Tab-separated table of C-alpha atoms and ligand atoms in Angstrom:
chain	number	residue	atom	x	y	z
A	113	MET	CA	-9.808	-14.607	-4.178
A	114	LEU	CA	-9.321	-12.596	-1.002
A	115	ARG	CA	-6.637	-12.723	1.574
A	116	LEU	CA	-5.001	-10.342	3.976
A	117	VAL	CA	-1.382	-9.424	3.394
A	118	SER	CA	0.979	-10.776	5.986
A	119	CYS	CA	2.771	-8.237	8.148
A	120	GLN	CA	6.171	-9.739	7.348
A	121	ALA	CA	7.349	-7.041	4.974
A	122	ASP	CA	11.076	-6.742	4.769
A	123	SER	CA	12.007	-7.256	1.168
A	124	VAL	CA	10.928	-6.064	-2.238
A	125	THR	CA	12.102	-6.610	-5.763
A	126	ALA	CA	13.260	-3.777	-7.973
A	127	PRO	CA	12.165	-3.509	-11.612
A	128	ASP	CA	15.714	-4.143	-12.805
A	129	PRO	CA	17.849	-6.664	-10.944
A	130	PRO	CA	20.811	-4.831	-9.426
A	131	GLN	CA	24.279	-6.316	-9.429
A	132	ALA	CA	24.611	-9.182	-7.017
A	133	ASN	CA	26.523	-8.297	-3.854
A	134	ALA	CA	26.796	-4.628	-4.836
A	135	ALA	CA	27.951	-2.581	-1.860
A	136	TRP	CA	25.693	0.402	-2.395
A	137	VAL	CA	22.307	1.333	-0.977
A	138	VAL	CA	19.516	3.804	-1.660
A	139	VAL	CA	17.721	5.928	0.924
A	140	GLY	CA	13.980	6.655	0.881
A	141	ILE	CA	12.703	9.838	2.558
A	142	ASP	CA	8.997	10.343	3.257
A	143	ASN	CA	8.353	14.036	3.850
A	144	GLY	CA	5.294	14.897	5.897
A	145	GLY	CA	3.754	17.861	7.642
A	146	THR	CA	5.536	17.209	10.921
A	147	SER	CA	8.163	14.507	10.305
A	148	ASN	CA	10.527	13.054	7.755
A	149	ASN	CA	10.640	9.263	7.925
A	150	ALA	CA	13.616	7.570	6.259
A	151	THR	CA	14.647	4.048	5.323
A	152	VAL	CA	17.588	2.291	3.669
A	153	LEU	CA	17.217	-0.292	0.906
A	154	THR	CA	20.190	-2.372	-0.233
A	155	ALA	CA	21.050	-3.141	-3.841
A	156	THR	CA	19.892	-6.672	-3.085
A	157	ASN	CA	16.389	-5.549	-2.029
A	158	GLU	CA	16.631	-5.657	1.742
A	159	PHE	CA	15.332	-2.918	4.011
A	160	LEU	CA	17.894	-2.252	6.721
A	161	VAL	CA	15.443	-0.597	9.135
A	162	ASP	CA	12.210	-2.195	10.331
A	163	HIS	CA	10.832	0.759	12.293
A	164	LEU	CA	10.124	4.459	11.855
A	165	VAL	CA	13.261	6.605	11.807
A	166	GLU	CA	11.971	10.155	12.069
A	167	VAL	CA	13.245	13.706	12.364
A	168	PRO	CA	11.154	16.925	12.379
A	169	SER	CA	10.352	17.994	8.793
A	170	ARG	CA	10.312	21.772	9.509
A	171	VAL	CA	8.199	22.419	6.396
A	172	THR	CA	6.469	25.311	8.139
A	173	GLU	CA	9.837	27.069	8.604
A	174	GLY	CA	10.490	27.612	4.906
A	175	THR	CA	12.187	25.809	2.072
A	176	ALA	CA	15.836	26.054	3.184
A	177	LEU	CA	15.280	24.568	6.645
A	178	ALA	CA	12.974	21.926	5.206
A	179	VAL	CA	15.623	20.763	2.712
A	180	GLU	CA	18.195	20.770	5.525
A	181	ALA	CA	15.806	18.589	7.547
A	182	MET	CA	15.630	16.083	4.687
A	183	GLU	CA	19.422	15.836	4.716
A	184	SER	CA	19.202	15.316	8.460
A	185	ALA	CA	16.761	12.446	7.879
A	186	LEU	CA	19.237	10.851	5.477
A	187	ASP	CA	22.155	11.221	7.893
A	188	THR	CA	20.074	9.903	10.794
A	189	VAL	CA	18.998	6.735	9.017
A	190	LEU	CA	22.553	6.119	7.779
A	191	THR	CA	23.790	6.410	11.376
A	192	VAL	CA	21.105	3.962	12.491
A	193	SER	CA	22.226	1.582	9.731
A	194	GLY	CA	25.957	2.050	10.359
A	195	LEU	CA	26.645	3.240	6.818
A	196	PRO	CA	28.681	6.158	5.419
A	197	ARG	CA	27.180	8.720	3.011
A	198	SER	CA	29.474	7.287	0.303
A	199	ALA	CA	27.411	4.075	0.290
A	200	VAL	CA	24.344	5.912	-1.043
A	201	ARG	CA	23.864	5.758	-4.803
A	202	ALA	CA	20.479	7.485	-5.058
A	203	VAL	CA	17.715	8.950	-2.894
A	204	GLY	CA	13.968	8.530	-3.239
A	205	LEU	CA	11.775	11.374	-1.977
A	206	ASP	CA	8.043	11.522	-1.549
A	207	THR	CA	5.893	14.410	-0.332
A	208	PRO	CA	2.198	15.152	-0.159
A	209	GLY	CA	0.885	16.665	-3.395
A	210	PRO	CA	-0.096	18.366	-5.440
A	211	ALA	CA	3.230	18.502	-7.222
A	212	SER	CA	4.502	17.806	-10.718
A	213	ALA	CA	5.935	14.423	-11.681
A	214	ASP	CA	9.395	15.966	-11.125
A	215	GLY	CA	8.673	17.236	-7.649
A	216	VAL	CA	7.750	20.875	-8.298
A	217	ILE	CA	5.195	21.897	-5.680
A	218	SER	CA	1.950	23.279	-7.089
A	219	SER	CA	2.030	26.958	-8.024
A	220	ARG	CA	-0.921	27.398	-5.663
A	221	GLY	CA	0.910	25.722	-2.788
A	222	SER	CA	-0.756	22.903	-0.909
A	223	THR	CA	-1.933	21.967	2.553
A	224	ASN	CA	1.544	21.025	3.724
A	225	PHE	CA	3.418	23.658	1.736
A	226	SER	CA	1.316	26.724	2.334
A	227	GLY	CA	4.001	29.419	2.656
A	228	GLN	CA	4.571	31.479	-0.482
A	229	GLN	CA	8.198	30.257	-0.674
A	230	TRP	CA	6.801	26.860	-1.568
A	231	TRP	CA	4.687	27.919	-4.527
A	232	GLY	CA	6.310	26.336	-7.566
A	233	PHE	CA	9.327	25.219	-5.497
A	234	ASP	CA	11.412	22.405	-7.014
A	235	ILE	CA	11.792	20.293	-3.888
A	236	ARG	CA	13.384	17.374	-5.739
A	237	GLY	CA	15.955	19.572	-7.471
A	238	ALA	CA	16.777	21.398	-4.244
A	239	LEU	CA	17.483	18.174	-2.364
A	240	GLU	CA	19.503	16.797	-5.278
A	241	ALA	CA	21.634	19.946	-5.336
A	242	ARG	CA	22.187	19.816	-1.577
A	243	LEU	CA	23.135	16.115	-1.494
A	244	GLY	CA	25.003	15.819	-4.797
A	245	LEU	CA	23.108	12.565	-5.366
A	246	PRO	CA	20.334	11.651	-7.831
A	247	VAL	CA	16.925	12.223	-6.227
A	248	VAL	CA	13.848	10.414	-7.574
A	249	TYR	CA	10.480	11.985	-6.749
A	250	ASN	CA	6.981	10.565	-6.203
A	251	ASN	CA	3.958	11.981	-4.447
A	252	ASP	CA	3.099	10.140	-1.239
A	253	GLY	CA	0.126	8.277	-2.687
A	254	ASN	CA	2.187	6.980	-5.576
A	255	ALA	CA	5.064	6.000	-3.269
A	256	ALA	CA	2.720	3.978	-1.043
A	257	ALA	CA	1.135	2.377	-4.117
A	258	LEU	CA	4.584	1.436	-5.425
A	259	TYR	CA	5.577	-0.106	-2.098
A	260	ALA	CA	2.348	-2.114	-1.880
A	261	HIS	CA	2.836	-3.356	-5.435
A	262	HIS	CA	6.420	-4.503	-4.955
A	263	GLU	CA	5.751	-5.917	-1.511
A	264	HIS	CA	2.790	-7.911	-2.786
A	265	PHE	CA	4.175	-9.174	-6.074
A	266	GLY	CA	7.879	-9.552	-5.246
A	267	ALA	CA	9.776	-10.938	-8.223
A	268	ASP	CA	6.650	-10.715	-10.409
A	269	ALA	CA	6.259	-6.946	-9.829
A	270	VAL	CA	7.553	-6.041	-13.297
A	271	ARG	CA	4.878	-8.193	-14.914
A	272	ARG	CA	1.936	-7.033	-12.795
A	273	SER	CA	-0.346	-4.018	-12.464
A	274	SER	CA	-2.245	-2.639	-9.473
A	275	VAL	CA	-4.420	0.212	-8.236
A	276	ALA	CA	-4.105	1.469	-4.649
A	277	ALA	CA	-6.564	3.618	-2.681
A	278	ILE	CA	-5.492	5.019	0.677
A	279	VAL	CA	-8.192	6.450	2.916
A	280	GLY	CA	-6.812	9.264	5.056
A	281	THR	CA	-7.711	12.930	5.449
A	282	GLY	CA	-8.304	12.713	1.715
A	283	LEU	CA	-8.310	9.716	-0.607
A	284	GLY	CA	-4.850	9.155	-2.061
A	285	GLY	CA	-3.460	6.374	-4.136
A	286	GLY	CA	-1.805	5.443	-7.353
A	287	VAL	CA	-1.796	3.291	-10.445
A	288	VAL	CA	1.128	0.945	-11.063
A	289	GLU	CA	1.653	-0.705	-14.432
A	290	ARG	CA	4.348	-3.353	-14.882
A	291	GLY	CA	6.044	-2.247	-11.690
A	292	GLN	CA	6.134	1.456	-12.619
A	293	VAL	CA	3.965	4.294	-11.347
A	294	VAL	CA	1.718	5.744	-14.049
A	295	ARG	CA	2.524	9.462	-13.740
A	296	GLY	CA	0.630	11.050	-16.605
A	297	ALA	CA	1.598	14.054	-18.714
A	298	ALA	CA	1.315	16.604	-15.888
A	299	GLY	CA	2.156	14.152	-13.101
A	300	MET	CA	-1.470	13.986	-12.056
A	301	ALA	CA	-2.409	10.426	-12.964
A	302	GLY	CA	-3.751	8.229	-10.201
A	303	GLU	CA	-5.715	10.988	-8.443
A	304	LEU	CA	-8.340	8.426	-7.635
A	305	GLY	CA	-10.064	10.507	-4.982
A	306	HIS	CA	-11.479	12.916	-7.522
A	307	VAL	CA	-12.945	10.310	-9.858
A	308	MET	CA	-16.720	10.662	-9.962
A	309	ILE	CA	-18.565	7.567	-8.821
A	310	PRO	CA	-22.257	6.615	-9.130
A	311	MET	CA	-24.126	7.624	-5.976
A	312	GLN	CA	-27.411	5.834	-6.611
A	313	GLY	CA	-27.842	3.066	-4.057
A	314	LEU	CA	-24.797	4.260	-2.095
A	315	LEU	CA	-26.667	7.182	-0.540
A	316	GLU	CA	-29.924	6.895	1.350
A	317	PRO	CA	-32.902	8.270	-0.604
A	318	ASP	CA	-32.916	11.526	1.417
A	319	GLN	CA	-29.129	11.878	1.797
A	320	PRO	CA	-27.650	15.010	0.166
A	321	LEU	CA	-25.023	14.591	-2.564
A	322	PRO	CA	-21.579	14.666	-0.894
A	323	GLN	CA	-19.253	17.594	-1.635
A	324	CYS	CA	-15.473	17.268	-2.055
A	325	ASN	CA	-12.946	19.981	-1.194
A	326	CYS	CA	-11.826	19.886	-4.848
A	327	GLY	CA	-15.221	21.211	-5.933
A	328	ASN	CA	-16.597	17.933	-7.253
A	329	VAL	CA	-19.962	16.686	-6.071
A	330	GLY	CA	-20.059	12.928	-5.649
A	331	ASP	CA	-16.462	11.891	-6.222
A	332	ALA	CA	-14.793	9.014	-4.339
A	333	GLU	CA	-13.050	11.254	-1.776
A	334	SER	CA	-16.302	12.994	-0.877
A	335	VAL	CA	-17.299	9.696	0.790
A	336	ALA	CA	-14.126	7.638	1.315
A	337	SER	CA	-12.005	10.012	3.429
A	338	LEU	CA	-11.938	11.469	6.924
A	339	THR	CA	-12.957	14.779	5.364
A	340	GLY	CA	-15.916	13.036	3.759
A	341	ILE	CA	-17.002	11.688	7.139
A	342	VAL	CA	-16.744	15.169	8.702
A	343	LYS	CA	-18.417	17.111	5.903
A	344	ASN	CA	-20.917	14.663	4.491
A	345	LEU	CA	-21.508	11.329	6.158
A	346	LEU	CA	-21.692	12.055	9.884
A	347	PRO	CA	-23.779	15.239	9.557
A	348	TYR	CA	-26.404	13.225	7.693
A	349	TRP	CA	-26.416	10.180	9.969
A	350	LEU	CA	-26.287	12.189	13.197
A	351	ALA	CA	-29.181	14.387	12.052
A	352	ARG	CA	-31.212	11.186	11.753
A	353	HIS	CA	-30.026	9.897	15.133
A	354	PRO	CA	-29.562	12.972	17.356
A	355	ASP	CA	-29.366	10.817	20.493
A	356	HIS	CA	-26.303	8.930	19.259
A	357	PRO	CA	-23.221	9.441	21.508
A	358	LEU	CA	-21.223	10.886	18.559
A	359	ALA	CA	-23.775	13.709	18.248
A	360	ALA	CA	-22.572	15.151	21.569
A	361	MET	CA	-18.964	15.497	20.343
A	362	PRO	CA	-17.339	18.156	18.144
A	363	ILE	CA	-17.632	16.813	14.586
A	364	GLY	CA	-13.881	16.352	14.060
A	365	LEU	CA	-13.557	14.278	17.223
A	366	ALA	CA	-16.720	12.356	16.373
A	367	ALA	CA	-15.279	11.476	12.939
A	368	LYS	CA	-12.069	10.157	14.492
A	369	SER	CA	-14.053	8.178	17.073
A	370	ALA	CA	-16.311	6.548	14.497
A	371	ARG	CA	-13.867	3.822	13.493
A	372	GLY	CA	-13.494	2.483	17.039
A	373	LEU	CA	-17.265	2.453	17.440
A	374	ALA	CA	-17.695	0.661	14.132
A	375	ALA	CA	-15.179	-1.966	15.185
A	376	ASP	CA	-17.295	-2.446	18.334
A	377	GLY	CA	-20.398	-3.019	16.210
A	378	ASP	CA	-22.151	0.351	16.531
A	379	ALA	CA	-24.830	0.379	13.814
A	380	LEU	CA	-24.547	4.065	12.852
A	381	ALA	CA	-20.741	3.971	12.635
A	382	LEU	CA	-20.956	0.795	10.564
A	383	LYS	CA	-23.269	2.580	8.091
A	384	VAL	CA	-20.607	5.274	7.651
A	385	PHE	CA	-17.895	2.731	6.878
A	386	GLU	CA	-20.226	0.666	4.724
A	387	GLN	CA	-20.767	3.752	2.559
A	388	GLN	CA	-16.990	4.230	2.374
A	389	ALA	CA	-16.464	0.601	1.352
A	390	ILE	CA	-19.180	0.858	-1.314
A	391	ALA	CA	-17.480	4.011	-2.657
A	392	LEU	CA	-14.139	2.178	-2.895
A	393	GLY	CA	-15.781	-0.780	-4.618
A	394	ARG	CA	-17.355	1.532	-7.174
A	395	LEU	CA	-14.022	3.275	-7.685
A	396	PHE	CA	-12.318	-0.076	-8.291
A	397	THR	CA	-15.109	-0.994	-10.716
A	398	ILE	CA	-14.169	2.078	-12.753
A	399	ALA	CA	-10.456	1.205	-12.443
A	400	ALA	CA	-11.253	-2.277	-13.775
A	401	GLN	CA	-12.508	-0.707	-16.990
A	402	PHE	CA	-9.368	1.428	-17.418
A	403	THR	CA	-6.390	-0.703	-16.446
A	404	ASP	CA	-7.846	-4.124	-15.460
A	405	PRO	CA	-5.192	-4.538	-12.746
A	406	HIS	CA	-3.949	-7.751	-11.144
A	407	ALA	CA	-4.573	-6.335	-7.653
A	408	TYR	CA	-6.445	-3.582	-5.819
A	409	PHE	CA	-4.916	-2.319	-2.590
A	410	VAL	CA	-6.709	-0.570	0.266
A	411	GLY	CA	-4.763	1.393	2.861
A	412	GLY	CA	-5.410	3.882	5.624
A	413	GLY	CA	-6.872	3.937	9.088
A	414	VAL	CA	-9.485	1.281	8.347
A	415	VAL	CA	-6.661	-1.175	7.859
A	416	GLU	CA	-5.126	-0.398	11.249
A	417	THR	CA	-8.039	-1.935	13.169
A	418	GLU	CA	-9.018	-5.318	14.546
A	419	PRO	CA	-8.918	-8.188	12.030
A	420	ALA	CA	-12.676	-8.796	12.133
A	421	PHE	CA	-13.534	-5.190	11.258
A	422	ARG	CA	-10.973	-4.868	8.493
A	423	SER	CA	-12.045	-8.215	7.007
A	424	TRP	CA	-15.645	-6.983	6.958
A	425	PHE	CA	-14.490	-3.729	5.350
A	426	VAL	CA	-12.471	-5.426	2.604
A	427	ASP	CA	-15.279	-7.957	2.014
A	428	THR	CA	-17.682	-5.043	1.561
A	429	VAL	CA	-15.313	-3.351	-0.898
A	430	LEU	CA	-15.043	-6.618	-2.813
A	431	ALA	CA	-18.820	-7.164	-2.842
A	432	ASN	CA	-19.199	-3.726	-4.443
A	433	THR	CA	-16.440	-4.157	-7.020
A	434	THR	CA	-18.078	-5.333	-10.216
A	435	LEU	CA	-15.687	-7.449	-12.245
A	436	ARG	CA	-16.132	-9.774	-15.161
A	437	ALA	CA	-15.700	-13.456	-14.376
A	438	GLU	CA	-12.363	-13.488	-16.223
A	439	GLN	CA	-11.132	-10.556	-14.120
A	440	ARG	CA	-12.374	-11.962	-10.833
A	441	ALA	CA	-10.421	-15.151	-11.434
A	442	LEU	CA	-7.175	-13.210	-11.771
A	443	THR	CA	-7.420	-10.323	-9.362
A	444	THR	CA	-7.366	-9.782	-5.613
A	445	ILE	CA	-8.146	-7.031	-3.113
A	446	GLU	CA	-5.504	-6.633	-0.418
A	447	LEU	CA	-4.663	-4.381	2.482
A	448	ILE	CA	-1.492	-2.293	2.337
A	449	PRO	CA	0.760	-3.323	5.206
A	450	HIS	CA	3.167	-1.085	7.130
A	451	LEU	CA	1.482	2.050	5.874
A	452	ASP	CA	3.412	4.292	8.238
A	453	MET	CA	6.593	3.188	6.474
A	454	ALA	CA	5.049	2.713	3.007
A	455	GLY	CA	5.950	6.207	1.753
A	456	ALA	CA	9.648	5.963	2.618
A	457	ARG	CA	9.825	2.379	1.405
A	458	GLY	CA	8.062	3.168	-1.874
A	459	ALA	CA	10.357	6.156	-2.409
A	460	ALA	CA	13.320	3.819	-1.871
A	461	VAL	CA	11.935	1.253	-4.338
A	462	ALA	CA	11.694	4.003	-6.976
A	463	ALA	CA	15.268	5.112	-6.236
A	464	LEU	CA	16.570	1.555	-6.448
A	465	ALA	CA	15.098	1.152	-9.915
A	466	VAL	CA	17.031	4.234	-11.060
A	467	ALA	CA	20.234	3.385	-9.187
A	468	ALA	CA	20.323	-0.147	-10.596
A	469	ARG	CA	20.475	1.305	-14.116
A	470	GLN	CA	23.481	3.519	-13.364
A	471	PRO	CA	26.947	2.395	-14.465
A	472	THR	CA	28.680	0.628	-11.583
A	473	ASP	CA	31.597	2.337	-9.939
A	474	ALA	CA	30.917	1.137	-6.397
B	710	LIG	ZN1	-12.559	15.636	-5.108
């Protein structure tokens, strides 16, 4: 079974039904390298904003200004929604990783949080202290996975499982079981990008083994990411076809241009994305052996293209996902809609689940 998710995404269902007609809301804040994007979710599962509401994230200016900018995101989206701060019962926050399950940034920092102030910084706790409201943390891959899961399954979310892979600069994603993100002991579950996948038949006979920034050779991200295109896929294909137009461009620009060319039917660009789709299919084949999910979600730039190209891409993922007949009858591969808002919306879904369990005083 294969179908594309509709773009009508304006409601989700929380794991625990909140009180009917409750007057409170939760706010989701998606923290990124340049912007914070925020959304508001009501106790009755309705998103009150249907577009990006963004403020600068100021993460390069240190921890204090960055936390202040998150509060600014909250105030901005409440203004847009016409709500007072007193209506907010909890806040969901997501950031790029690596971070612990409780929102402590890696002791070695990370791409987005490179200043030394950030090393080991408890970003969740700092925002909670500033706002005086409960703050629920997820990394951005997990937040997007949670949003996709709840958006896709609706009222059945608490009875369903899913695995999401999001192709961006890296390969992010998450594992959702019965409506809840699988976090793992150290908060590092669902790091799908660094799962090793079989390379035989994916690579050409003379193609070098792809290297990942994490140090692995031949993991999913080493192929299915923009970084994988830059470091591994395009250098190989362009060496074989030095007269190709992409060979005349700087490699970073060539990598970003490849998707448009593929959508226009360029054979070399299509080989690059075919290898990415095969990598995702093989990753999902491994996921099938671990959690046997009801759905696999694919997100990222490949989804934001013309319908014909994305259908071909998802069909190629599906063709390379080996499932048993019993699994194939039950499962589906879908695209994650509204990815630009998926982080904030997933963060809000997580916050709603927590807020709905709190004693009512609103
Ligand atoms: Zn890796």
